[in-house]
Each structure stands twice: as structure tokens, then as C-alpha cells.
Tab-separated table of N, CA and C in Angstrom:
chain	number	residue	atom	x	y	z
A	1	UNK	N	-3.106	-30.256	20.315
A	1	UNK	CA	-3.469	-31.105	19.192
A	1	UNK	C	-4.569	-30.446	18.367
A	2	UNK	N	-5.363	-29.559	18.872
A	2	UNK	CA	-6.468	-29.254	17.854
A	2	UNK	C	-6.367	-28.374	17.624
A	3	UNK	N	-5.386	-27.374	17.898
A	3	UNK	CA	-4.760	-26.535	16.825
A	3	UNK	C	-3.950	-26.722	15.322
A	4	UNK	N	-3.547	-27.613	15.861
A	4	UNK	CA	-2.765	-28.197	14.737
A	4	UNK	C	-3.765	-28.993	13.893
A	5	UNK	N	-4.777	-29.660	14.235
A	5	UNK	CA	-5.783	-30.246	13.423
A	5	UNK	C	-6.264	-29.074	12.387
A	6	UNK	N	-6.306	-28.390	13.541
A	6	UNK	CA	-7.645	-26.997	12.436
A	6	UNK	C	-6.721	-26.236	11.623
A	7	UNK	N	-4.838	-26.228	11.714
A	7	UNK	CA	-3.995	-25.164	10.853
A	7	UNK	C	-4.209	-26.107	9.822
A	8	UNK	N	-3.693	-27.756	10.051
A	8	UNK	CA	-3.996	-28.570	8.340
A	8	UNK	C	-5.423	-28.375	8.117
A	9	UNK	N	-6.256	-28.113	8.295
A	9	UNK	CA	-7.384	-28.604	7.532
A	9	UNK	C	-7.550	-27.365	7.066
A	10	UNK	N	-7.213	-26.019	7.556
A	10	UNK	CA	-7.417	-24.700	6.984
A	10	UNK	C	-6.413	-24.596	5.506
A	11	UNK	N	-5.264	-24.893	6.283
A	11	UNK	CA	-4.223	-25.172	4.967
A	11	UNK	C	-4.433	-26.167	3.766
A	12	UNK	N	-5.316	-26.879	4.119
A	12	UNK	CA	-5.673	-27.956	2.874
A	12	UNK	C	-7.213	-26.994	2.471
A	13	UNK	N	-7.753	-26.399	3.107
A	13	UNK	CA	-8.732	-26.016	2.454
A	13	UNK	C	-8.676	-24.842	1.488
A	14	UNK	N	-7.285	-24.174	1.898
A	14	UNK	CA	-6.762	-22.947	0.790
A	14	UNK	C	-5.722	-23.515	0.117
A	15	UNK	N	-5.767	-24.931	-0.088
A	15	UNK	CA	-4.580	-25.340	-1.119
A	15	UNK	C	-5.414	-25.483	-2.590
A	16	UNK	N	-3.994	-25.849	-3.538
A	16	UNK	CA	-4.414	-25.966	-4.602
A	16	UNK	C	-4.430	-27.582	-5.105
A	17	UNK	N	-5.535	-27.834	-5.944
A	17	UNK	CA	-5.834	-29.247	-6.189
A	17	UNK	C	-4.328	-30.089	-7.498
A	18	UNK	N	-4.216	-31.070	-6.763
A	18	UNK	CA	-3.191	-31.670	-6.415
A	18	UNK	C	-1.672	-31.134	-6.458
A	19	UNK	N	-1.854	-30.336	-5.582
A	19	UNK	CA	-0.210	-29.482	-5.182
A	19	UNK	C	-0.298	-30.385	-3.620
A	20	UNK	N	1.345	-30.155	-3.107
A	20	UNK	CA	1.589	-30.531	-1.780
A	20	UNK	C	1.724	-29.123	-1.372
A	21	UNK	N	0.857	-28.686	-0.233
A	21	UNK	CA	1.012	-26.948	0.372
A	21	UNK	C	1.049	-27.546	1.883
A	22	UNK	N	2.478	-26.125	2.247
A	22	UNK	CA	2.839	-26.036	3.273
A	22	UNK	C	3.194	-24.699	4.174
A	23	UNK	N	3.135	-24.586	5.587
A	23	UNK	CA	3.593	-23.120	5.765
A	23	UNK	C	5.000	-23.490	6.161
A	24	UNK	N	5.631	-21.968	6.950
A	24	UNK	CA	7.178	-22.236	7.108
A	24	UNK	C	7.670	-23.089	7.707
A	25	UNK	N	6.932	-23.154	8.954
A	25	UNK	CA	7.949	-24.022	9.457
A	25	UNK	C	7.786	-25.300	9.224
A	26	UNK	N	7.067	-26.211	8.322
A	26	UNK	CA	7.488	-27.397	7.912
A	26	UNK	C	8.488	-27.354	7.163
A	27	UNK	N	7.893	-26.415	5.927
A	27	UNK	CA	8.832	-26.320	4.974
A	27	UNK	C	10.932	-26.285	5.712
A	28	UNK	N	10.870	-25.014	6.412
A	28	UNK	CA	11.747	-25.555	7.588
A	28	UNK	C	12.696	-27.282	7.505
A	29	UNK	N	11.620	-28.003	7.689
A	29	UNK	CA	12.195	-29.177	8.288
A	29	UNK	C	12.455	-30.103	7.005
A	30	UNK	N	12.024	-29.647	5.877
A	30	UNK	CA	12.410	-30.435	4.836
A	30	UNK	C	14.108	-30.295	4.623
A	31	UNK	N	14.526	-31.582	4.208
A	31	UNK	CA	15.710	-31.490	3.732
A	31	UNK	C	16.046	-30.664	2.410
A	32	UNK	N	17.275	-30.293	2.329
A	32	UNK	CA	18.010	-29.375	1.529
A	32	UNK	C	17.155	-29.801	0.051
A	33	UNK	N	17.317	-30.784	-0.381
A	33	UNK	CA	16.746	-31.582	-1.899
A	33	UNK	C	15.539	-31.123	-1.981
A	34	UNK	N	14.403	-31.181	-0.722
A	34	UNK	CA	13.292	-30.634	-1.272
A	34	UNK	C	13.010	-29.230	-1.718
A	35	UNK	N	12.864	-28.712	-3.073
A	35	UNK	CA	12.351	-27.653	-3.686
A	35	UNK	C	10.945	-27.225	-3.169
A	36	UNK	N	10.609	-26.076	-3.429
A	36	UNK	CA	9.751	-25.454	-2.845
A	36	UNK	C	9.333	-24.320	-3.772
A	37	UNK	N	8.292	-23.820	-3.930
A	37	UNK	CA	7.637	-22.477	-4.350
A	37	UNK	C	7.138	-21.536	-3.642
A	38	UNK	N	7.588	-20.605	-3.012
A	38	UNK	CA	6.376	-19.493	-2.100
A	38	UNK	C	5.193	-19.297	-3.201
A	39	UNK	N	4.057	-19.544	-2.692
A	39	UNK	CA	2.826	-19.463	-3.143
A	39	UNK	C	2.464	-17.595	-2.987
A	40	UNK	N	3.022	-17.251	-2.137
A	40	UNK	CA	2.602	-16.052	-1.253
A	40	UNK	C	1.512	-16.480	0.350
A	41	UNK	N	1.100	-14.980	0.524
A	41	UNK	CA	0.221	-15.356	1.641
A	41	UNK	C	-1.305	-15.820	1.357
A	42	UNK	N	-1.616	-16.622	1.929
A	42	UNK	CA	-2.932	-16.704	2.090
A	42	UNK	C	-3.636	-16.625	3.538
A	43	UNK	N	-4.789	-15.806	3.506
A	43	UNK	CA	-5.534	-15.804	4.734
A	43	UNK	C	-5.957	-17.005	5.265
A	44	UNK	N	-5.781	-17.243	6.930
A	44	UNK	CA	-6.673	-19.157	7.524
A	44	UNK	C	-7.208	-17.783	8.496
A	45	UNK	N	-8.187	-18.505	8.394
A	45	UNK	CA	-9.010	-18.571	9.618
A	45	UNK	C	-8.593	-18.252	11.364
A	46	UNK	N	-8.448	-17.172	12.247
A	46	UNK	CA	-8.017	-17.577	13.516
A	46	UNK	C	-6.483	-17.821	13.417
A	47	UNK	N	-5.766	-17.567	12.273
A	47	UNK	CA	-4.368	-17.439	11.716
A	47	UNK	C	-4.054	-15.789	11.477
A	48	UNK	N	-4.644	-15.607	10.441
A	48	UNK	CA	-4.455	-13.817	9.985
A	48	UNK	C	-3.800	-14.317	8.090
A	49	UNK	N	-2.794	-13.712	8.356
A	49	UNK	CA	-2.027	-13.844	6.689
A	49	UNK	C	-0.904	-14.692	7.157
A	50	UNK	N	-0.686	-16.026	6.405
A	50	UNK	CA	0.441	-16.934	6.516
A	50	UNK	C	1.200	-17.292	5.291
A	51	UNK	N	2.000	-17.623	5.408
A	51	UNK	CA	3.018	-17.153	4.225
A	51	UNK	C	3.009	-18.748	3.752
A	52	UNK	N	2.486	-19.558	2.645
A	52	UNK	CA	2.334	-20.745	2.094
A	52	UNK	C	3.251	-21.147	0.825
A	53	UNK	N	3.812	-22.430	1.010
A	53	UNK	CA	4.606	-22.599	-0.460
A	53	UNK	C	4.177	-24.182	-0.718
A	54	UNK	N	4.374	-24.531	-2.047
A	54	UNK	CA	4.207	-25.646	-2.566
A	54	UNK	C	5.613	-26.321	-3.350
A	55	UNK	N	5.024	-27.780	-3.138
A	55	UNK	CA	6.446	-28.709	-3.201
A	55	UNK	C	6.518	-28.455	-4.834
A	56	UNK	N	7.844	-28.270	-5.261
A	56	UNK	CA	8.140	-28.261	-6.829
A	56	UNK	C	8.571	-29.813	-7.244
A	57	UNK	N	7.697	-30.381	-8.205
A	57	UNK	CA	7.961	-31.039	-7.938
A	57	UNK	C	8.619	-31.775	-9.422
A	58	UNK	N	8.876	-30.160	-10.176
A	58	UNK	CA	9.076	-30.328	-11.233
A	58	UNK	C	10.737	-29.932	-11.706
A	59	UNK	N	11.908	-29.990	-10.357
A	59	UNK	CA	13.200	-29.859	-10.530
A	59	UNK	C	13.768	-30.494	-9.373
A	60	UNK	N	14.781	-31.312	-9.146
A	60	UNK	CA	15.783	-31.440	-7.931
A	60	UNK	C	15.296	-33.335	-8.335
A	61	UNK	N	15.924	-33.866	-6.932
A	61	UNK	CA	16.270	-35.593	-7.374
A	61	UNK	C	14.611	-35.688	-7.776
A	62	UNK	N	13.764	-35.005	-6.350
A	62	UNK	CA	12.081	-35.361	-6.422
A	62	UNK	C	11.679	-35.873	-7.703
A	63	UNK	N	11.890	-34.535	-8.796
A	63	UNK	CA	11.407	-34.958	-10.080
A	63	UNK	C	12.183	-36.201	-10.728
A	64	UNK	N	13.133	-35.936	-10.740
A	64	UNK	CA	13.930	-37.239	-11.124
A	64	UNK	C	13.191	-38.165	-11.092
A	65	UNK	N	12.584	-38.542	-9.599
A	65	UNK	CA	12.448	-39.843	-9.105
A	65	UNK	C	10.688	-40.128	-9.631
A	66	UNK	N	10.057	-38.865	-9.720
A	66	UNK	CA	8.746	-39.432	-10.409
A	66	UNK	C	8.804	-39.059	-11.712
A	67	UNK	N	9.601	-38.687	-12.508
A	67	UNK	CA	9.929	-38.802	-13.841
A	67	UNK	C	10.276	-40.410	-14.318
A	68	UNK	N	11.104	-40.792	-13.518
A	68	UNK	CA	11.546	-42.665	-13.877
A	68	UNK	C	10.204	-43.163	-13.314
A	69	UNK	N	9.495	-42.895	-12.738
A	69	UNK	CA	8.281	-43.711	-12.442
A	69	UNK	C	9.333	-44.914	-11.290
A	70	UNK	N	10.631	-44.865	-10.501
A	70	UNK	CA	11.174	-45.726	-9.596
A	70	UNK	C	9.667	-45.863	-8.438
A	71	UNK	N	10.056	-46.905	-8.408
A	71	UNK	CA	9.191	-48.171	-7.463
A	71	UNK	C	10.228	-48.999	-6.187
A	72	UNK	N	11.435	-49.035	-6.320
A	72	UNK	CA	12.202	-49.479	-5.554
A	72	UNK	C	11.503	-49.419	-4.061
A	73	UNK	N	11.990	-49.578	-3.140
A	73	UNK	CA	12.194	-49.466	-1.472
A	73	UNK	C	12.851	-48.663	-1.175
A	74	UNK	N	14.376	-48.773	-1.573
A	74	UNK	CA	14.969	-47.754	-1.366
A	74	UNK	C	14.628	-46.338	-1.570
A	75	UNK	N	14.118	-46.262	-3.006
A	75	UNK	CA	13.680	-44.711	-3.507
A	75	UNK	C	12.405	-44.131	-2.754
A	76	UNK	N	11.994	-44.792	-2.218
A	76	UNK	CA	10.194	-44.843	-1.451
A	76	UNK	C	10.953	-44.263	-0.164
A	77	UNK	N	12.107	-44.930	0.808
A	77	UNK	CA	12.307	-44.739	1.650
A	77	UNK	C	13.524	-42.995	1.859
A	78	UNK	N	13.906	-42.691	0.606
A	78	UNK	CA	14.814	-41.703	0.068
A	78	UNK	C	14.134	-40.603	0.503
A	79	UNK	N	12.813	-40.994	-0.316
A	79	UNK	CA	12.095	-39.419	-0.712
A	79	UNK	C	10.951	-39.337	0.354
């Protein structure tokens, strides 16, 4: 567990202000729809060089769905 505490908080501390940043293997687990950007590498701490990307959030349904400004349940529970 406190590895994983200290990779997010390293990873949020080399992110960019209001981007969603992630390394591979989350990115990994996202479904097909979610878009993505390789950021490139950035150095963490007790990591070395990790290869980081951010959510696009400006093509695929994603944008769609905060382009309509949808509020539904359903769309909340979609995305």
C-alpha cells in the first residue's frame, strides 16, 4: 500500500494543472473509448524515468459528453 501511495502522490506532483496524468499500466486498464496522450517520460522519485500520458479529453464520446455539459446517471455511470 505505500508504494502505491508514494507512485500517486509523485505522479500528481509531476502532473500538469488540471490534466488527468497517468502511467502505463492504468492507462492499460482504461477502456478502448478512453483517449490518451503520451506526455513522454518524466523522472519520480525511487521510480527512475516513467513513461506518463494524459486523458484527452478533447476527442472520443469523453469529449462529447463534457461538451453537452450531460448530467444524466446514466452518462455519470458510462464514463
Amino acid at each position: 500500500f505505500g508504494d502505491t501511495m508514494n507512485t500517486a502522490a509523485r505522479m500528481m506532483q509531476r502532473g500538469v494543472a488540471g490534466e488527468v496524468q497517468t502511467g502505463e499500466l492504468t492507462k492499460s486498464l482504461f477502456p478502448d473509448w478512453v483517449n490518451t496522450v503520451c506526455r513522454g517520460e518524466i523522472e519520480m522519485k525511487g521510480k527512475g524515468m516513467v513513461r506518463a500520458y494524459l486523458v484527452d479529453r478533447t476527442s472520443g464520446p469523453l469529449a462529447r459528453s463534457l461538451k453537452s455539459g450531460s448530467s444524466s446517471e446514466e452518462d455519470r455511470i458510462r464514463l
